Amino acid sequence: KRTTSRKKFRAKLKYFAEWLYQNMHTEIGDLIKQINAKLAGHYRYYGVTDNSNGIHAFGYRIRRKILEVLNRRSQKNSLTWEGFAKLEERFPLVNARIYVNIYG
């Protein structure tokens, strides 16, 4: 089976988190547009057969990090998971999917 290496997975999450903290005060619409470009690139690179767990886990961890960063924009916890779901309805994030089937 082909899966994302743990070392690369952690390194990519760390890089993404640093990037999010550097761009935390960008307008939400522009921020989500940039995040979608980064997520789509990740999903296209790692979206091969048998790696669906890896790319779904990456997407979930990024969503958690986005919520954490958006909560740091103010001096109070202003965003809950319900509020984040409403935000995602307005600015949807790219869904993880398999792009390459290596067996067919």
PDB file of N, CA and C in Angstrom:
ATOM      1  N   LYS A   1       0.835  -1.193   0.000  1.00  0.00           N
ATOM      2  CA  LYS A   1       0.000   0.000   0.000  1.00  0.00           C
ATOM      3  C   LYS A   1       0.871   1.245   0.000  1.00  0.00           C
ATOM      4  N   ARG A   2       0.333   2.289  -0.587  1.00  0.00           N
ATOM      5  CA  ARG A   2       1.035   3.561  -0.608  1.00  0.00           C
ATOM      6  C   ARG A   2       0.356   4.503   0.379  1.00  0.00           C
ATOM      7  N   THR A   3       1.117   4.982   1.338  1.00  0.00           N
ATOM      8  CA  THR A   3       0.595   5.924   2.327  1.00  0.00           C
ATOM      9  C   THR A   3       1.602   7.048   2.515  1.00  0.00           C
ATOM     10  N   THR A   4       1.124   8.139   3.065  1.00  0.00           N
ATOM     11  CA  THR A   4       1.992   9.271   3.360  1.00  0.00           C
ATOM     12  C   THR A   4       2.932   8.903   4.502  1.00  0.00           C
ATOM     13  N   SER A   5       4.183   9.223   4.357  1.00  0.00           N
ATOM     14  CA  SER A   5       5.139   8.941   5.424  1.00  0.00           C
ATOM     15  C   SER A   5       4.839   9.844   6.627  1.00  0.00           C
ATOM     16  N   ARG A   6       4.989   9.306   7.813  1.00  0.00           N
ATOM     17  CA  ARG A   6       4.702  10.074   9.037  1.00  0.00           C
ATOM     18  C   ARG A   6       5.582  11.308   9.129  1.00  0.00           C
ATOM     19  N   LYS A   7       6.817  11.161   8.744  1.00  0.00           N
ATOM     20  CA  LYS A   7       7.760  12.279   8.817  1.00  0.00           C
ATOM     21  C   LYS A   7       7.305  13.425   7.911  1.00  0.00           C
ATOM     22  N   LYS A   8       6.913  13.114   6.692  1.00  0.00           N
ATOM     23  CA  LYS A   8       6.446  14.151   5.767  1.00  0.00           C
ATOM     24  C   LYS A   8       5.121  14.744   6.228  1.00  0.00           C
ATOM     25  N   PHE A   9       4.242  13.894   6.777  1.00  0.00           N
ATOM     26  CA  PHE A   9       2.945  14.348   7.264  1.00  0.00           C
ATOM     27  C   PHE A   9       3.124  15.386   8.365  1.00  0.00           C
ATOM     28  N   ARG A  10       3.951  15.065   9.358  1.00  0.00           N
ATOM     29  CA  ARG A  10       4.186  15.997  10.465  1.00  0.00           C
ATOM     30  C   ARG A  10       4.875  17.269   9.988  1.00  0.00           C
ATOM     31  N   ALA A  11       5.834  17.126   9.086  1.00  0.00           N
ATOM     32  CA  ALA A  11       6.549  18.298   8.582  1.00  0.00           C
ATOM     33  C   ALA A  11       5.601  19.222   7.818  1.00  0.00           C
ATOM     34  N   LYS A  12       4.713  18.644   7.023  1.00  0.00           N
ATOM     35  CA  LYS A  12       3.765  19.445   6.253  1.00  0.00           C
ATOM     36  C   LYS A  12       2.774  20.154   7.178  1.00  0.00           C
ATOM     37  N   LEU A  13       2.313  19.465   8.229  1.00  0.00           N
ATOM     38  CA  LEU A  13       1.418  20.101   9.196  1.00  0.00           C
ATOM     39  C   LEU A  13       2.110  21.259   9.906  1.00  0.00           C
ATOM     40  N   LYS A  14       3.356  21.055  10.275  1.00  0.00           N
ATOM     41  CA  LYS A  14       4.111  22.099  10.968  1.00  0.00           C
ATOM     42  C   LYS A  14       4.304  23.312  10.056  1.00  0.00           C
ATOM     43  N   TYR A  15       4.660  23.061   8.799  1.00  0.00           N
ATOM     44  CA  TYR A  15       4.840  24.148   7.839  1.00  0.00           C
ATOM     45  C   TYR A  15       3.520  24.899   7.637  1.00  0.00           C
ATOM     46  N   PHE A  16       2.424  24.149   7.494  1.00  0.00           N
ATOM     47  CA  PHE A  16       1.116  24.758   7.265  1.00  0.00           C
ATOM     48  C   PHE A  16       0.709  25.612   8.467  1.00  0.00           C
ATOM     49  N   ALA A  17       0.966  25.114   9.680  1.00  0.00           N
ATOM     50  CA  ALA A  17       0.619  25.862  10.888  1.00  0.00           C
ATOM     51  C   ALA A  17       1.415  27.164  10.959  1.00  0.00           C
ATOM     52  N   GLU A  18       2.699  27.119  10.651  1.00  0.00           N
ATOM     53  CA  GLU A  18       3.514  28.342  10.655  1.00  0.00           C
ATOM     54  C   GLU A  18       2.984  29.339   9.637  1.00  0.00           C
ATOM     55  N   TRP A  19       2.617  28.843   8.468  1.00  0.00           N
ATOM     56  CA  TRP A  19       2.083  29.715   7.425  1.00  0.00           C
ATOM     57  C   TRP A  19       0.764  30.345   7.888  1.00  0.00           C
ATOM     58  N   LEU A  20      -0.088  29.546   8.536  1.00  0.00           N
ATOM     59  CA  LEU A  20      -1.363  30.077   9.030  1.00  0.00           C
ATOM     60  C   LEU A  20      -1.141  31.181  10.061  1.00  0.00           C
ATOM     61  N   TYR A  21      -0.203  30.975  10.975  1.00  0.00           N
ATOM     62  CA  TYR A  21       0.058  32.002  11.987  1.00  0.00           C
ATOM     63  C   TYR A  21       0.606  33.280  11.367  1.00  0.00           C
ATOM     64  N   GLN A  22       1.400  33.158  10.303  1.00  0.00           N
ATOM     65  CA  GLN A  22       1.933  34.339   9.641  1.00  0.00           C
ATOM     66  C   GLN A  22       0.838  35.095   8.886  1.00  0.00           C
ATOM     67  N   ASN A  23      -0.189  34.392   8.437  1.00  0.00           N
ATOM     68  CA  ASN A  23      -1.249  35.004   7.636  1.00  0.00           C
ATOM     69  C   ASN A  23      -2.580  35.072   8.390  1.00  0.00           C
ATOM     70  N   MET A  24      -2.547  35.035   9.696  1.00  0.00           N
ATOM     71  CA  MET A  24      -3.776  34.953  10.478  1.00  0.00           C
ATOM     72  C   MET A  24      -4.668  36.178  10.326  1.00  0.00           C
ATOM     73  N   HIS A  25      -4.115  37.331  10.031  1.00  0.00           N
ATOM     74  CA  HIS A  25      -4.920  38.546   9.964  1.00  0.00           C
ATOM     75  C   HIS A  25      -5.359  38.894   8.552  1.00  0.00           C
ATOM     76  N   THR A  26      -5.137  37.986   7.617  1.00  0.00           N
ATOM     77  CA  THR A  26      -5.629  38.178   6.262  1.00  0.00           C
ATOM     78  C   THR A  26      -7.150  38.055   6.289  1.00  0.00           C
ATOM     79  N   GLU A  27      -7.823  38.738   5.372  1.00  0.00           N
ATOM     80  CA  GLU A  27      -9.270  38.610   5.278  1.00  0.00           C
ATOM     81  C   GLU A  27      -9.657  37.155   5.101  1.00  0.00           C
ATOM     82  N   ILE A  28     -10.760  36.744   5.690  1.00  0.00           N
ATOM     83  CA  ILE A  28     -11.113  35.326   5.706  1.00  0.00           C
ATOM     84  C   ILE A  28     -11.326  34.790   4.293  1.00  0.00           C
ATOM     85  N   GLY A  29     -11.973  35.547   3.433  1.00  0.00           N
ATOM     86  CA  GLY A  29     -12.197  35.082   2.058  1.00  0.00           C
ATOM     87  C   GLY A  29     -10.896  34.820   1.325  1.00  0.00           C
ATOM     88  N   ASP A  30      -9.954  35.743   1.451  1.00  0.00           N
ATOM     89  CA  ASP A  30      -8.646  35.575   0.802  1.00  0.00           C
ATOM     90  C   ASP A  30      -7.855  34.439   1.444  1.00  0.00           C
ATOM     91  N   LEU A  31      -7.946  34.331   2.767  1.00  0.00           N
ATOM     92  CA  LEU A  31      -7.232  33.275   3.477  1.00  0.00           C
ATOM     93  C   LEU A  31      -7.732  31.896   3.040  1.00  0.00           C
ATOM     94  N   ILE A  32      -9.040  31.733   2.965  1.00  0.00           N
ATOM     95  CA  ILE A  32      -9.609  30.444   2.553  1.00  0.00           C
ATOM     96  C   ILE A  32      -9.239  30.129   1.111  1.00  0.00           C
ATOM     97  N   LYS A  33      -9.170  31.133   0.265  1.00  0.00           N
ATOM     98  CA  LYS A  33      -8.777  30.912  -1.133  1.00  0.00           C
ATOM     99  C   LYS A  33      -7.343  30.377  -1.205  1.00  0.00           C
ATOM    100  N   GLN A  34      -6.447  30.950  -0.402  1.00  0.00           N
ATOM    101  CA  GLN A  34      -5.059  30.483  -0.376  1.00  0.00           C
ATOM    102  C   GLN A  34      -4.953  29.097   0.245  1.00  0.00           C
ATOM    103  N   ILE A  35      -5.734  28.855   1.300  1.00  0.00           N
ATOM    104  CA  ILE A  35      -5.731  27.536   1.936  1.00  0.00           C
ATOM    105  C   ILE A  35      -6.216  26.482   0.957  1.00  0.00           C
ATOM    106  N   ASN A  36      -7.267  26.803   0.199  1.00  0.00           N
ATOM    107  CA  ASN A  36      -7.786  25.849  -0.775  1.00  0.00           C
ATOM    108  C   ASN A  36      -6.750  25.501  -1.837  1.00  0.00           C
ATOM    109  N   ALA A  37      -5.978  26.479  -2.261  1.00  0.00           N
ATOM    110  CA  ALA A  37      -4.934  26.207  -3.245  1.00  0.00           C
ATOM    111  C   ALA A  37      -3.889  25.257  -2.663  1.00  0.00           C
ATOM    112  N   LYS A  38      -3.512  25.503  -1.413  1.00  0.00           N
ATOM    113  CA  LYS A  38      -2.522  24.636  -0.765  1.00  0.00           C
ATOM    114  C   LYS A  38      -3.078  23.227  -0.536  1.00  0.00           C
ATOM    115  N   LEU A  39      -4.337  23.148  -0.081  1.00  0.00           N
ATOM    116  CA  LEU A  39      -4.945  21.834   0.148  1.00  0.00           C
ATOM    117  C   LEU A  39      -5.110  21.058  -1.155  1.00  0.00           C
ATOM    118  N   ALA A  40      -5.526  21.739  -2.210  1.00  0.00           N
ATOM    119  CA  ALA A  40      -5.705  21.059  -3.496  1.00  0.00           C
ATOM    120  C   ALA A  40      -4.378  20.504  -3.990  1.00  0.00           C
ATOM    121  N   GLY A  41      -3.302  21.257  -3.828  1.00  0.00           N
ATOM    122  CA  GLY A  41      -1.988  20.761  -4.221  1.00  0.00           C
ATOM    123  C   GLY A  41      -1.583  19.547  -3.409  1.00  0.00           C
ATOM    124  N   HIS A  42      -1.844  19.584  -2.124  1.00  0.00           N
ATOM    125  CA  HIS A  42      -1.516  18.440  -1.260  1.00  0.00           C
ATOM    126  C   HIS A  42      -2.335  17.219  -1.672  1.00  0.00           C
ATOM    127  N   TYR A  43      -3.635  17.420  -1.893  1.00  0.00           N
ATOM    128  CA  TYR A  43      -4.499  16.300  -2.264  1.00  0.00           C
ATOM    129  C   TYR A  43      -4.115  15.725  -3.625  1.00  0.00           C
ATOM    130  N   ARG A  44      -3.705  16.559  -4.545  1.00  0.00           N
ATOM    131  CA  ARG A  44      -3.306  16.055  -5.859  1.00  0.00           C
ATOM    132  C   ARG A  44      -1.992  15.277  -5.789  1.00  0.00           C
ATOM    133  N   TYR A  45      -1.100  15.701  -4.930  1.00  0.00           N
ATOM    134  CA  TYR A  45       0.185  15.013  -4.815  1.00  0.00           C
ATOM    135  C   TYR A  45       0.039  13.695  -4.055  1.00  0.00           C
ATOM    136  N   TYR A  46      -0.670  13.733  -2.925  1.00  0.00           N
ATOM    137  CA  TYR A  46      -0.776  12.556  -2.072  1.00  0.00           C
ATOM    138  C   TYR A  46      -2.056  11.751  -2.317  1.00  0.00           C
ATOM    139  N   GLY A  47      -2.921  12.207  -3.228  1.00  0.00           N
ATOM    140  CA  GLY A  47      -4.193  11.540  -3.476  1.00  0.00           C
ATOM    141  C   GLY A  47      -4.060  10.361  -4.420  1.00  0.00           C
ATOM    142  N   VAL A  48      -3.391   9.311  -3.979  1.00  0.00           N
ATOM    143  CA  VAL A  48      -3.245   8.091  -4.775  1.00  0.00           C
ATOM    144  C   VAL A  48      -4.010   6.962  -4.080  1.00  0.00           C
ATOM    145  N   THR A  49      -4.203   5.883  -4.798  1.00  0.00           N
ATOM    146  CA  THR A  49      -4.919   4.731  -4.266  1.00  0.00           C
ATOM    147  C   THR A  49      -4.336   4.321  -2.914  1.00  0.00           C
ATOM    148  N   ASP A  50      -5.194   3.942  -1.986  1.00  0.00           N
ATOM    149  CA  ASP A  50      -4.859   3.461  -0.638  1.00  0.00           C
ATOM    150  C   ASP A  50      -4.414   4.559   0.321  1.00  0.00           C
ATOM    151  N   ASN A  51      -4.395   5.819  -0.089  1.00  0.00           N
ATOM    152  CA  ASN A  51      -3.951   6.876   0.822  1.00  0.00           C
ATOM    153  C   ASN A  51      -5.105   7.781   1.250  1.00  0.00           C
ATOM    154  N   SER A  52      -6.342   7.303   1.144  1.00  0.00           N
ATOM    155  CA  SER A  52      -7.472   8.160   1.496  1.00  0.00           C
ATOM    156  C   SER A  52      -7.457   8.518   2.984  1.00  0.00           C
ATOM    157  N   ASN A  53      -7.044   7.587   3.840  1.00  0.00           N
ATOM    158  CA  ASN A  53      -6.966   7.897   5.276  1.00  0.00           C
ATOM    159  C   ASN A  53      -5.975   9.024   5.535  1.00  0.00           C
ATOM    160  N   GLY A  54      -4.853   9.013   4.841  1.00  0.00           N
ATOM    161  CA  GLY A  54      -3.830  10.038   5.036  1.00  0.00           C
ATOM    162  C   GLY A  54      -4.298  11.418   4.634  1.00  0.00           C
ATOM    163  N   ILE A  55      -4.971  11.515   3.491  1.00  0.00           N
ATOM    164  CA  ILE A  55      -5.384  12.855   3.050  1.00  0.00           C
ATOM    165  C   ILE A  55      -6.601  13.345   3.829  1.00  0.00           C
ATOM    166  N   HIS A  56      -7.482  12.431   4.269  1.00  0.00           N
ATOM    167  CA  HIS A  56      -8.604  12.854   5.102  1.00  0.00           C
ATOM    168  C   HIS A  56      -8.101  13.315   6.478  1.00  0.00           C
ATOM    169  N   ALA A  57      -7.114  12.621   7.019  1.00  0.00           N
ATOM    170  CA  ALA A  57      -6.534  13.023   8.309  1.00  0.00           C
ATOM    171  C   ALA A  57      -5.871  14.383   8.185  1.00  0.00           C
ATOM    172  N   PHE A  58      -5.181  14.616   7.080  1.00  0.00           N
ATOM    173  CA  PHE A  58      -4.532  15.914   6.864  1.00  0.00           C
ATOM    174  C   PHE A  58      -5.581  17.024   6.805  1.00  0.00           C
ATOM    175  N   GLY A  59      -6.663  16.787   6.065  1.00  0.00           N
ATOM    176  CA  GLY A  59      -7.728  17.784   5.965  1.00  0.00           C
ATOM    177  C   GLY A  59      -8.351  18.095   7.311  1.00  0.00           C
ATOM    178  N   TYR A  60      -8.579  17.056   8.128  1.00  0.00           N
ATOM    179  CA  TYR A  60      -9.166  17.259   9.450  1.00  0.00           C
ATOM    180  C   TYR A  60      -8.222  18.053  10.346  1.00  0.00           C
ATOM    181  N   ARG A  61      -6.942  17.703  10.333  1.00  0.00           N
ATOM    182  CA  ARG A  61      -5.971  18.413  11.181  1.00  0.00           C
ATOM    183  C   ARG A  61      -5.840  19.873  10.751  1.00  0.00           C
ATOM    184  N   ILE A  62      -5.918  20.142   9.445  1.00  0.00           N
ATOM    185  CA  ILE A  62      -5.852  21.520   8.961  1.00  0.00           C
ATOM    186  C   ILE A  62      -7.091  22.294   9.408  1.00  0.00           C
ATOM    187  N   ARG A  63      -8.264  21.669   9.357  1.00  0.00           N
ATOM    188  CA  ARG A  63      -9.483  22.334   9.819  1.00  0.00           C
ATOM    189  C   ARG A  63      -9.364  22.700  11.301  1.00  0.00           C
ATOM    190  N   ARG A  64      -8.827  21.793  12.107  1.00  0.00           N
ATOM    191  CA  ARG A  64      -8.625  22.098  13.525  1.00  0.00           C
ATOM    192  C   ARG A  64      -7.672  23.265  13.702  1.00  0.00           C
ATOM    193  N   LYS A  65      -6.597  23.290  12.933  1.00  0.00           N
ATOM    194  CA  LYS A  65      -5.611  24.363  13.042  1.00  0.00           C
ATOM    195  C   LYS A  65      -6.207  25.696  12.586  1.00  0.00           C
ATOM    196  N   ILE A  66      -7.041  25.675  11.547  1.00  0.00           N
ATOM    197  CA  ILE A  66      -7.692  26.908  11.093  1.00  0.00           C
ATOM    198  C   ILE A  66      -8.588  27.457  12.192  1.00  0.00           C
ATOM    199  N   LEU A  67      -9.359  26.590  12.835  1.00  0.00           N
ATOM    200  CA  LEU A  67     -10.218  27.023  13.938  1.00  0.00           C
ATOM    201  C   LEU A  67      -9.387  27.640  15.057  1.00  0.00           C
ATOM    202  N   GLU A  68      -8.274  27.008  15.386  1.00  0.00           N
ATOM    203  CA  GLU A  68      -7.397  27.522  16.437  1.00  0.00           C
ATOM    204  C   GLU A  68      -6.844  28.898  16.075  1.00  0.00           C
ATOM    205  N   VAL A  69      -6.419  29.057  14.843  1.00  0.00           N
ATOM    206  CA  VAL A  69      -5.835  30.330  14.410  1.00  0.00           C
ATOM    207  C   VAL A  69      -6.896  31.421  14.361  1.00  0.00           C
ATOM    208  N   LEU A  70      -8.084  31.089  13.862  1.00  0.00           N
ATOM    209  CA  LEU A  70      -9.140  32.100  13.799  1.00  0.00           C
ATOM    210  C   LEU A  70      -9.588  32.520  15.196  1.00  0.00           C
ATOM    211  N   ASN A  71      -9.499  31.635  16.170  1.00  0.00           N
ATOM    212  CA  ASN A  71      -9.838  32.008  17.544  1.00  0.00           C
ATOM    213  C   ASN A  71      -8.782  32.909  18.161  1.00  0.00           C
ATOM    214  N   ARG A  72      -7.582  32.911  17.646  1.00  0.00           N
ATOM    215  CA  ARG A  72      -6.524  33.769  18.188  1.00  0.00           C
ATOM    216  C   ARG A  72      -6.580  35.183  17.612  1.00  0.00           C
ATOM    217  N   ARG A  73      -7.465  35.418  16.663  1.00  0.00           N
ATOM    218  CA  ARG A  73      -7.553  36.741  16.047  1.00  0.00           C
ATOM    219  C   ARG A  73      -8.169  37.768  16.987  1.00  0.00           C
ATOM    220  N   SER A  74      -8.817  37.319  18.033  1.00  0.00           N
ATOM    221  CA  SER A  74      -9.437  38.235  18.969  1.00  0.00           C
ATOM    222  C   SER A  74      -9.062  37.805  20.379  1.00  0.00           C
ATOM    223  N   GLN A  75      -9.484  38.564  21.378  1.00  0.00           N
ATOM    224  CA  GLN A  75      -9.102  38.241  22.747  1.00  0.00           C
ATOM    225  C   GLN A  75     -10.110  37.332  23.436  1.00  0.00           C
ATOM    226  N   LYS A  76     -11.040  36.804  22.676  1.00  0.00           N
ATOM    227  CA  LYS A  76     -12.014  35.870  23.237  1.00  0.00           C
ATOM    228  C   LYS A  76     -12.198  34.714  22.266  1.00  0.00           C
ATOM    229  N   ASN A  77     -12.637  33.581  22.783  1.00  0.00           N
ATOM    230  CA  ASN A  77     -12.943  32.460  21.911  1.00  0.00           C
ATOM    231  C   ASN A  77     -14.251  32.774  21.206  1.00  0.00           C
ATOM    232  N   SER A  78     -14.163  33.257  19.998  1.00  0.00           N
ATOM    233  CA  SER A  78     -15.352  33.728  19.314  1.00  0.00           C
ATOM    234  C   SER A  78     -15.904  32.710  18.329  1.00  0.00           C
ATOM    235  N   LEU A  79     -15.199  31.617  18.102  1.00  0.00           N
ATOM    236  CA  LEU A  79     -15.615  30.678  17.077  1.00  0.00           C
ATOM    237  C   LEU A  79     -15.683  29.272  17.667  1.00  0.00           C
ATOM    238  N   THR A  80     -16.849  28.644  17.549  1.00  0.00           N
ATOM    239  CA  THR A  80     -17.024  27.264  17.977  1.00  0.00           C
ATOM    240  C   THR A  80     -17.059  26.392  16.731  1.00  0.00           C
ATOM    241  N   TRP A  81     -17.181  25.071  16.924  1.00  0.00           N
ATOM    242  CA  TRP A  81     -17.280  24.185  15.760  1.00  0.00           C
ATOM    243  C   TRP A  81     -18.542  24.473  14.967  1.00  0.00           C
ATOM    244  N   GLU A  82     -19.633  24.855  15.639  1.00  0.00           N
ATOM    245  CA  GLU A  82     -20.872  25.197  14.929  1.00  0.00           C
ATOM    246  C   GLU A  82     -20.671  26.456  14.089  1.00  0.00           C
ATOM    247  N   GLY A  83     -20.011  27.440  14.685  1.00  0.00           N
ATOM    248  CA  GLY A  83     -19.716  28.661  13.941  1.00  0.00           C
ATOM    249  C   GLY A  83     -18.770  28.399  12.790  1.00  0.00           C
ATOM    250  N   PHE A  84     -17.826  27.502  13.007  1.00  0.00           N
ATOM    251  CA  PHE A  84     -16.884  27.151  11.940  1.00  0.00           C
ATOM    252  C   PHE A  84     -17.608  26.439  10.808  1.00  0.00           C
ATOM    253  N   ALA A  85     -18.613  25.619  11.144  1.00  0.00           N
ATOM    254  CA  ALA A  85     -19.409  24.939  10.113  1.00  0.00           C
ATOM    255  C   ALA A  85     -20.163  25.959   9.261  1.00  0.00           C
ATOM    256  N   LYS A  86     -20.706  26.994   9.903  1.00  0.00           N
ATOM    257  CA  LYS A  86     -21.388  28.058   9.150  1.00  0.00           C
ATOM    258  C   LYS A  86     -20.406  28.812   8.268  1.00  0.00           C
ATOM    259  N   LEU A  87     -19.215  29.043   8.790  1.00  0.00           N
ATOM    260  CA  LEU A  87     -18.180  29.709   8.005  1.00  0.00           C
ATOM    261  C   LEU A  87     -17.791  28.865   6.799  1.00  0.00           C
ATOM    262  N   GLU A  88     -17.737  27.543   7.001  1.00  0.00           N
ATOM    263  CA  GLU A  88     -17.397  26.644   5.900  1.00  0.00           C
ATOM    264  C   GLU A  88     -18.496  26.578   4.846  1.00  0.00           C
ATOM    265  N   GLU A  89     -19.745  26.824   5.244  1.00  0.00           N
ATOM    266  CA  GLU A  89     -20.816  26.893   4.255  1.00  0.00           C
ATOM    267  C   GLU A  89     -20.620  28.097   3.347  1.00  0.00           C
ATOM    268  N   ARG A  90     -20.172  29.183   3.927  1.00  0.00           N
ATOM    269  CA  ARG A  90     -19.958  30.403   3.136  1.00  0.00           C
ATOM    270  C   ARG A  90     -18.665  30.335   2.335  1.00  0.00           C
ATOM    271  N   PHE A  91     -17.604  29.830   2.955  1.00  0.00           N
ATOM    272  CA  PHE A  91     -16.305  29.689   2.298  1.00  0.00           C
ATOM    273  C   PHE A  91     -15.884  28.222   2.375  1.00  0.00           C
ATOM    274  N   PRO A  92     -16.366  27.379   1.461  1.00  0.00           N
ATOM    275  CA  PRO A  92     -16.074  25.938   1.578  1.00  0.00           C
ATOM    276  C   PRO A  92     -14.602  25.624   1.338  1.00  0.00           C
ATOM    277  N   LEU A  93     -14.115  24.639   2.095  1.00  0.00           N
ATOM    278  CA  LEU A  93     -12.757  24.139   1.899  1.00  0.00           C
ATOM    279  C   LEU A  93     -12.801  22.984   0.902  1.00  0.00           C
ATOM    280  N   VAL A  94     -11.702  22.781   0.221  1.00  0.00           N
ATOM    281  CA  VAL A  94     -11.599  21.709  -0.765  1.00  0.00           C
ATOM    282  C   VAL A  94     -11.733  20.364  -0.052  1.00  0.00           C
ATOM    283  N   ASN A  95     -12.493  19.450  -0.654  1.00  0.00           N
ATOM    284  CA  ASN A  95     -12.655  18.119  -0.080  1.00  0.00           C
ATOM    285  C   ASN A  95     -11.519  17.213  -0.521  1.00  0.00           C
ATOM    286  N   ALA A  96     -11.105  16.338   0.382  1.00  0.00           N
ATOM    287  CA  ALA A  96     -10.056  15.368   0.074  1.00  0.00           C
ATOM    288  C   ALA A  96     -10.632  14.280  -0.818  1.00  0.00           C
ATOM    289  N   ARG A  97      -9.907  13.925  -1.860  1.00  0.00           N
ATOM    290  CA  ARG A  97     -10.334  12.838  -2.727  1.00  0.00           C
ATOM    291  C   ARG A  97      -9.136  12.219  -3.409  1.00  0.00           C
ATOM    292  N   ILE A  98      -9.330  11.011  -3.905  1.00  0.00           N
ATOM    293  CA  ILE A  98      -8.273  10.299  -4.620  1.00  0.00           C
ATOM    294  C   ILE A  98      -8.257  10.787  -6.064  1.00  0.00           C
ATOM    295  N   TYR A  99      -7.117  11.230  -6.525  1.00  0.00           N
ATOM    296  CA  TYR A  99      -6.989  11.743  -7.881  1.00  0.00           C
ATOM    297  C   TYR A  99      -6.372  10.720  -8.831  1.00  0.00           C
ATOM    298  N   VAL A 100      -5.556   9.810  -8.307  1.00  0.00           N
ATOM    299  CA  VAL A 100      -4.847   8.858  -9.163  1.00  0.00           C
ATOM    300  C   VAL A 100      -5.124   7.446  -8.700  1.00  0.00           C
ATOM    301  N   ASN A 101      -5.608   6.615  -9.603  1.00  0.00           N
ATOM    302  CA  ASN A 101      -5.798   5.201  -9.340  1.00  0.00           C
ATOM    303  C   ASN A 101      -4.618   4.477  -9.961  1.00  0.00           C
ATOM    304  N   ILE A 102      -3.734   3.946  -9.134  1.00  0.00           N
ATOM    305  CA  ILE A 102      -2.514   3.336  -9.661  1.00  0.00           C
ATOM    306  C   ILE A 102      -2.730   1.925 -10.177  1.00  0.00           C
ATOM    307  N   TYR A 103      -3.920   1.353  -9.930  1.00  0.00           N
ATOM    308  CA  TYR A 103      -4.184  -0.004 -10.371  1.00  0.00           C
ATOM    309  C   TYR A 103      -5.002  -0.068 -11.648  1.00  0.00           C
ATOM    310  N   GLY A 104      -5.457   1.061 -12.149  1.00  0.00           N
ATOM    311  CA  GLY A 104      -6.322   0.952 -13.329  1.00  0.00           C
ATOM    312  C   GLY A 104      -6.215   2.062 -14.292  1.00  0.00           C
TER     313      GLY A 104
END
